[in-house]
Amino acid sequence: MSGWIAIAGLGPGAEDLVTPEVRDALAEATDVIGYFPYVARVPEREGLVKHGSDNRVELDRSRHALDLAAAGHRVVVVSSGDPGVFAMASAVFEALEAGPAAWRDLDIRVLPGITAMLAASARAGAPLGHDFCAINLSDNLKPWALIEKRLRLAAEADFAMAFYNPRSKSRPEGFARALEVLKEVCGDARPVIFARAVSTPEEDLRVVPLPECQPEMADMRTMVLVGSSRTRVITRDGAPIVYTPRSTP
Ligand code: SAH
């Protein structure tokens, strides 16, 4: 019985952006567990059982994974991007901490992946080249008031910002409010990058000055990057380059 559990990031979408380490773990796995669309990205093969589940059942899914590993299975829990960024790694550790003591002896590893923020930033140039912060705009797991407070303080501190889960159908008003706060605090024209479905065939990138940003420009497949007051846009034929200089005088 040599079960293990690997919590792996599949990257933003493209096959080329899956790390060799994650590929190797998937090749040795007996079970793959995760949200349906991510599990669907893992090719079928004999001896591999795929357990796709719905969103928002992260703890059930984590306990299932830990149970299987404890029973000797080789389990890969998949997330998109990096598993430590608003994803499954924390959920598995929450389940581990609250679960049976025997789970603590399991062979458990986190395998990093390319997170959406970095894939999007690379497409645009280097908007995160100086200090930045990442904020999850979903209020599923925290109150909106806290999101708004962090947003406002980050804008006041002049961080460049990366927003995950900017806007869902069930709560479209959150992102509209976020844009209002940014327009109020930042005032002038900072570049905002709307990077949708990066590294997939539907990829779309737009660079929009903050005053012209509209809530409809983002959906749940979009990463939103907001420049700091130092962020530059290099215009040229074709897509502009957005970068933040390494230094602040
Ligand atoms: N663990 C993931 C993030 C999960 S939260 C990671 O590290 O990337 C899901 C959010 O990530 C989406 O709402 C979207 O904002 C962003 N995202 C994920 N994949 C993306 C992609 N290919 N292009 C743009 N944004 C993406």
Short mmCIF file of C-alpha atoms and ligand atoms in Angstrom, two decimals:
data_model
loop_
_atom_site.label_atom_id
_atom_site.label_comp_id
_atom_site.label_asym_id
_atom_site.label_seq_id
_atom_site.Cartn_x
_atom_site.Cartn_y
_atom_site.Cartn_z
CA MET A 1 0.00 0.00 0.00
CA SER A 2 1.97 3.01 -1.18
CA GLY A 3 -0.70 5.56 -1.78
CA TRP A 4 0.09 9.23 -2.33
CA ILE A 5 -1.66 12.43 -3.13
CA ALA A 6 -0.38 15.17 -5.44
CA ILE A 7 -2.24 18.47 -5.71
CA ALA A 8 -1.33 19.67 -9.17
CA GLY A 9 -1.79 22.77 -11.30
CA LEU A 10 -2.73 22.23 -14.96
CA GLY A 11 -1.76 25.76 -16.01
CA PRO A 12 -4.01 28.24 -17.82
CA GLY A 13 -5.11 25.94 -20.64
CA ALA A 14 -2.43 25.15 -23.22
CA GLU A 15 -0.83 21.69 -23.17
CA ASP A 16 2.62 23.31 -23.50
CA LEU A 17 2.09 25.10 -20.20
CA VAL A 18 1.63 21.91 -18.16
CA THR A 19 4.90 21.22 -16.34
CA PRO A 20 6.74 17.91 -16.92
CA GLU A 21 6.45 17.23 -13.17
CA VAL A 22 2.64 17.40 -13.34
CA ARG A 23 2.60 15.27 -16.50
CA ASP A 24 4.69 12.61 -14.72
CA ALA A 25 2.36 12.55 -11.70
CA LEU A 26 -0.65 12.15 -13.99
CA ALA A 27 1.09 9.29 -15.80
CA GLU A 28 1.51 7.40 -12.51
CA ALA A 29 -1.90 8.21 -11.03
CA THR A 30 -4.72 5.73 -10.42
CA ASP A 31 -7.25 8.51 -9.73
CA VAL A 32 -7.74 12.09 -10.84
CA ILE A 33 -10.06 14.29 -8.81
CA GLY A 34 -11.31 17.82 -9.45
CA TYR A 35 -13.87 20.16 -10.93
CA PHE A 36 -15.38 18.59 -14.13
CA PRO A 37 -13.77 20.86 -16.75
CA TYR A 38 -10.30 20.42 -15.24
CA VAL A 39 -10.62 16.63 -14.93
CA ALA A 40 -11.76 16.65 -18.57
CA ARG A 41 -8.39 18.11 -19.57
CA VAL A 42 -6.62 14.92 -18.41
CA PRO A 43 -6.48 12.34 -21.24
CA GLU A 44 -8.25 9.01 -20.66
CA ARG A 45 -6.07 5.99 -20.21
CA GLU A 46 -6.44 2.46 -18.94
CA GLY A 47 -6.06 2.17 -15.17
CA LEU A 48 -7.00 5.80 -14.55
CA VAL A 49 -10.30 6.63 -12.86
CA LYS A 50 -11.54 10.18 -13.33
CA HIS A 51 -13.72 11.68 -10.59
CA GLY A 52 -15.19 14.95 -11.82
CA SER A 53 -17.32 16.94 -9.39
CA ASP A 54 -19.21 20.19 -9.31
CA ASN A 55 -17.79 23.50 -8.22
CA ARG A 56 -18.17 24.49 -4.56
CA VAL A 57 -17.72 20.97 -3.15
CA GLU A 58 -14.02 21.45 -2.49
CA LEU A 59 -14.02 19.94 1.01
CA ASP A 60 -15.99 16.80 0.04
CA ARG A 61 -13.67 16.37 -2.91
CA SER A 62 -10.62 16.81 -0.67
CA ARG A 63 -11.82 14.21 1.86
CA HIS A 64 -12.52 11.81 -1.00
CA ALA A 65 -8.97 12.31 -2.30
CA LEU A 66 -7.43 11.79 1.16
CA ASP A 67 -9.55 8.67 1.73
CA LEU A 68 -8.44 7.18 -1.58
CA ALA A 69 -4.77 7.92 -0.89
CA ALA A 70 -5.10 6.40 2.60
CA ALA A 71 -6.49 3.26 0.92
CA GLY A 72 -3.38 2.99 -1.26
CA HIS A 73 -4.44 4.88 -4.41
CA ARG A 74 -2.16 7.27 -6.26
CA VAL A 75 -4.29 10.39 -6.41
CA VAL A 76 -3.83 13.61 -8.34
CA VAL A 77 -6.12 16.47 -7.34
CA VAL A 78 -6.21 18.93 -10.24
CA SER A 79 -6.74 22.69 -10.31
CA SER A 80 -6.36 25.08 -13.21
CA GLY A 81 -3.35 27.36 -13.07
CA ASP A 82 -1.52 26.86 -9.78
CA PRO A 83 -3.18 24.74 -7.07
CA GLY A 84 -2.10 27.13 -4.33
CA VAL A 85 -3.79 30.18 -5.87
CA PHE A 86 -7.51 30.34 -5.00
CA ALA A 87 -7.69 26.62 -5.62
CA MET A 88 -7.54 23.07 -4.25
CA ALA A 89 -4.32 22.97 -2.21
CA SER A 90 -5.76 24.97 0.70
CA ALA A 91 -8.99 22.93 0.58
CA VAL A 92 -7.05 19.67 0.87
CA PHE A 93 -5.05 21.01 3.83
CA GLU A 94 -8.21 22.26 5.54
CA ALA A 95 -9.66 18.75 5.22
CA LEU A 96 -6.37 17.21 6.37
CA GLU A 97 -6.18 19.38 9.48
CA ALA A 98 -9.78 18.58 10.48
CA GLY A 99 -9.61 14.89 9.55
CA PRO A 100 -8.33 11.66 11.10
CA ALA A 101 -4.79 11.82 12.54
CA ALA A 102 -3.68 9.01 10.18
CA TRP A 103 -4.05 11.35 7.18
CA ARG A 104 -1.06 13.35 8.46
CA ASP A 105 1.24 10.44 7.62
CA LEU A 106 0.23 10.44 3.96
CA ASP A 107 2.74 11.19 1.22
CA ILE A 108 1.35 14.53 0.07
CA ARG A 109 2.86 17.01 -2.37
CA VAL A 110 1.84 20.25 -4.09
CA LEU A 111 2.97 20.53 -7.72
CA PRO A 112 3.00 24.14 -8.92
CA GLY A 113 1.48 25.33 -12.18
CA ILE A 114 1.47 28.54 -14.19
CA THR A 115 -1.17 30.71 -12.63
CA ALA A 116 -3.54 32.76 -14.81
CA MET A 117 -2.10 36.03 -13.49
CA LEU A 118 1.37 35.21 -14.80
CA ALA A 119 0.14 33.80 -18.11
CA ALA A 120 -1.91 36.98 -18.66
CA SER A 121 0.92 39.25 -17.61
CA ALA A 122 3.33 37.55 -20.01
CA ARG A 123 0.91 38.10 -22.91
CA ALA A 124 0.64 41.82 -22.14
CA GLY A 125 4.35 42.46 -21.50
CA ALA A 126 5.40 42.95 -17.87
CA PRO A 127 2.61 44.79 -16.02
CA LEU A 128 3.57 43.06 -12.74
CA GLY A 129 7.26 43.97 -12.98
CA HIS A 130 7.20 46.02 -9.75
CA ASP A 131 5.21 45.46 -6.51
CA PHE A 132 1.77 43.98 -7.06
CA CYS A 133 -0.99 42.13 -5.28
CA ALA A 134 -3.55 39.51 -6.24
CA ILE A 135 -7.19 39.70 -5.11
CA ASN A 136 -10.00 37.21 -5.62
CA LEU A 137 -13.09 39.30 -6.38
CA SER A 138 -15.49 36.46 -5.64
CA ASP A 139 -17.51 36.89 -2.47
CA ASN A 140 -18.31 33.17 -2.19
CA LEU A 141 -15.86 32.72 0.67
CA LYS A 142 -15.56 36.21 2.17
CA PRO A 143 -17.75 39.26 2.61
CA TRP A 144 -17.84 41.89 -0.11
CA ALA A 145 -16.95 44.62 2.42
CA LEU A 146 -13.55 42.97 2.95
CA ILE A 147 -12.91 42.78 -0.79
CA GLU A 148 -13.70 46.44 -1.18
CA LYS A 149 -11.45 47.39 1.75
CA ARG A 150 -8.48 45.45 0.32
CA LEU A 151 -9.08 46.87 -3.13
CA ARG A 152 -9.16 50.43 -1.85
CA LEU A 153 -6.03 50.05 0.31
CA ALA A 154 -4.11 48.30 -2.48
CA ALA A 155 -5.04 51.10 -4.89
CA GLU A 156 -4.01 53.73 -2.34
CA ALA A 157 -0.69 51.92 -1.83
CA ASP A 158 -0.20 52.12 -5.62
CA PHE A 159 0.20 48.40 -6.19
CA ALA A 160 -0.41 46.96 -9.62
CA MET A 161 -3.27 44.50 -9.13
CA ALA A 162 -4.39 41.17 -10.49
CA PHE A 163 -8.05 40.20 -10.09
CA TYR A 164 -9.18 36.58 -10.19
CA ASN A 165 -12.89 35.65 -10.56
CA PRO A 166 -13.76 39.22 -11.52
CA ARG A 167 -17.37 38.78 -12.51
CA SER A 168 -19.95 36.01 -12.47
CA LYS A 169 -23.50 35.89 -13.79
CA SER A 170 -24.80 35.41 -10.25
CA ARG A 171 -23.21 38.61 -8.89
CA PRO A 172 -22.32 40.97 -11.75
CA GLU A 173 -22.64 44.04 -9.51
CA GLY A 174 -19.40 43.28 -7.61
CA PHE A 175 -17.08 44.07 -10.50
CA ALA A 176 -19.04 47.22 -11.37
CA ARG A 177 -18.48 48.36 -7.79
CA ALA A 178 -14.78 47.44 -7.96
CA LEU A 179 -14.36 49.64 -11.04
CA GLU A 180 -16.10 52.53 -9.25
CA VAL A 181 -13.68 52.24 -6.33
CA LEU A 182 -10.67 52.15 -8.66
CA LYS A 183 -11.87 55.13 -10.68
CA GLU A 184 -12.40 57.04 -7.44
CA VAL A 185 -9.02 56.21 -5.89
CA CYS A 186 -6.80 56.12 -8.97
CA GLY A 187 -8.48 58.89 -10.88
CA ASP A 188 -6.31 59.21 -13.97
CA ALA A 189 -5.71 56.85 -16.82
CA ARG A 190 -4.11 53.65 -15.63
CA PRO A 191 -4.01 50.86 -18.15
CA VAL A 192 -6.26 47.90 -17.41
CA ILE A 193 -5.72 44.57 -19.14
CA PHE A 194 -8.64 42.24 -19.77
CA ALA A 195 -7.06 38.89 -20.58
CA ARG A 196 -9.66 36.27 -21.45
CA ALA A 197 -9.06 32.53 -21.83
CA VAL A 198 -5.30 33.00 -22.06
CA SER A 199 -3.44 30.22 -23.90
CA THR A 200 -6.66 28.68 -25.27
CA PRO A 201 -8.09 29.05 -28.81
CA GLU A 202 -10.54 31.67 -27.45
CA GLU A 203 -7.80 33.89 -26.08
CA ASP A 204 -8.58 37.61 -26.21
CA LEU A 205 -6.54 40.48 -24.81
CA ARG A 206 -7.65 44.10 -24.47
CA VAL A 207 -5.83 47.08 -22.99
CA VAL A 208 -8.25 49.79 -21.84
CA PRO A 209 -7.62 53.05 -19.93
CA LEU A 210 -9.30 52.86 -16.51
CA PRO A 211 -11.87 55.62 -17.17
CA GLU A 212 -13.15 53.68 -20.19
CA CYS A 213 -13.49 50.32 -18.44
CA GLN A 214 -16.97 48.76 -18.40
CA PRO A 215 -18.11 45.88 -16.19
CA GLU A 216 -19.14 43.82 -19.25
CA MET A 217 -15.49 43.66 -20.38
CA ALA A 218 -14.86 40.86 -17.85
CA ASP A 219 -16.41 37.47 -17.22
CA MET A 220 -15.37 34.40 -15.22
CA ARG A 221 -12.80 33.39 -17.83
CA THR A 222 -11.08 36.78 -17.61
CA MET A 223 -8.06 37.86 -15.61
CA VAL A 224 -8.06 41.61 -14.97
CA LEU A 225 -4.70 43.32 -14.42
CA VAL A 226 -4.62 46.95 -13.31
CA GLY A 227 -1.43 48.95 -13.66
CA SER A 228 0.09 51.13 -10.94
CA SER A 229 0.60 54.86 -11.49
CA ARG A 230 4.03 53.96 -12.98
CA THR A 231 2.78 51.43 -15.53
CA ARG A 232 3.62 52.31 -19.15
CA VAL A 233 1.96 51.44 -22.46
CA ILE A 234 4.22 51.18 -25.51
CA THR A 235 2.06 51.70 -28.58
CA ARG A 236 3.08 50.18 -31.91
CA ASP A 237 1.46 48.53 -34.91
CA GLY A 238 -0.30 45.55 -33.44
CA ALA A 239 -0.88 44.90 -29.76
CA PRO A 240 0.58 47.45 -27.32
CA ILE A 241 3.14 46.38 -24.72
CA VAL A 242 2.24 47.13 -21.11
CA TYR A 243 5.00 47.13 -18.54
CA THR A 244 5.76 48.46 -15.08
CA PRO A 245 9.32 49.73 -14.60
CA ARG A 246 11.37 47.91 -11.96
CA SER A 247 12.01 51.02 -9.89
CA THR A 248 10.04 53.82 -8.25
CA PRO A 249 12.01 57.03 -7.71
N1 SAH B 1 -5.87 28.33 -9.57
C1 SAH B 1 -6.18 29.16 -10.70
C2 SAH B 1 -7.19 30.25 -10.38
C3 SAH B 1 -8.56 29.75 -10.01
S1 SAH B 1 -9.71 31.04 -9.84
C4 SAH B 1 -4.89 29.79 -11.22
O1 SAH B 1 -3.85 29.71 -10.55
O2 SAH B 1 -4.90 30.34 -12.31
C5 SAH B 1 -10.41 31.07 -11.48
C6 SAH B 1 -10.11 32.42 -12.15
O3 SAH B 1 -8.81 32.38 -12.71
C7 SAH B 1 -11.01 32.76 -13.31
O4 SAH B 1 -12.23 33.36 -12.89
C8 SAH B 1 -10.15 33.75 -14.07
O5 SAH B 1 -10.17 35.01 -13.44
C9 SAH B 1 -8.77 33.15 -13.88
N2 SAH B 1 -8.35 32.29 -14.99
C10 SAH B 1 -8.13 30.97 -14.96
N3 SAH B 1 -7.68 30.53 -16.16
C11 SAH B 1 -7.61 31.62 -16.96
C12 SAH B 1 -7.20 31.83 -18.32
N4 SAH B 1 -6.77 30.82 -19.09
N5 SAH B 1 -7.26 33.09 -18.81
C13 SAH B 1 -7.67 34.12 -18.04
N6 SAH B 1 -8.05 33.98 -16.76
C14 SAH B 1 -8.03 32.74 -16.23
#
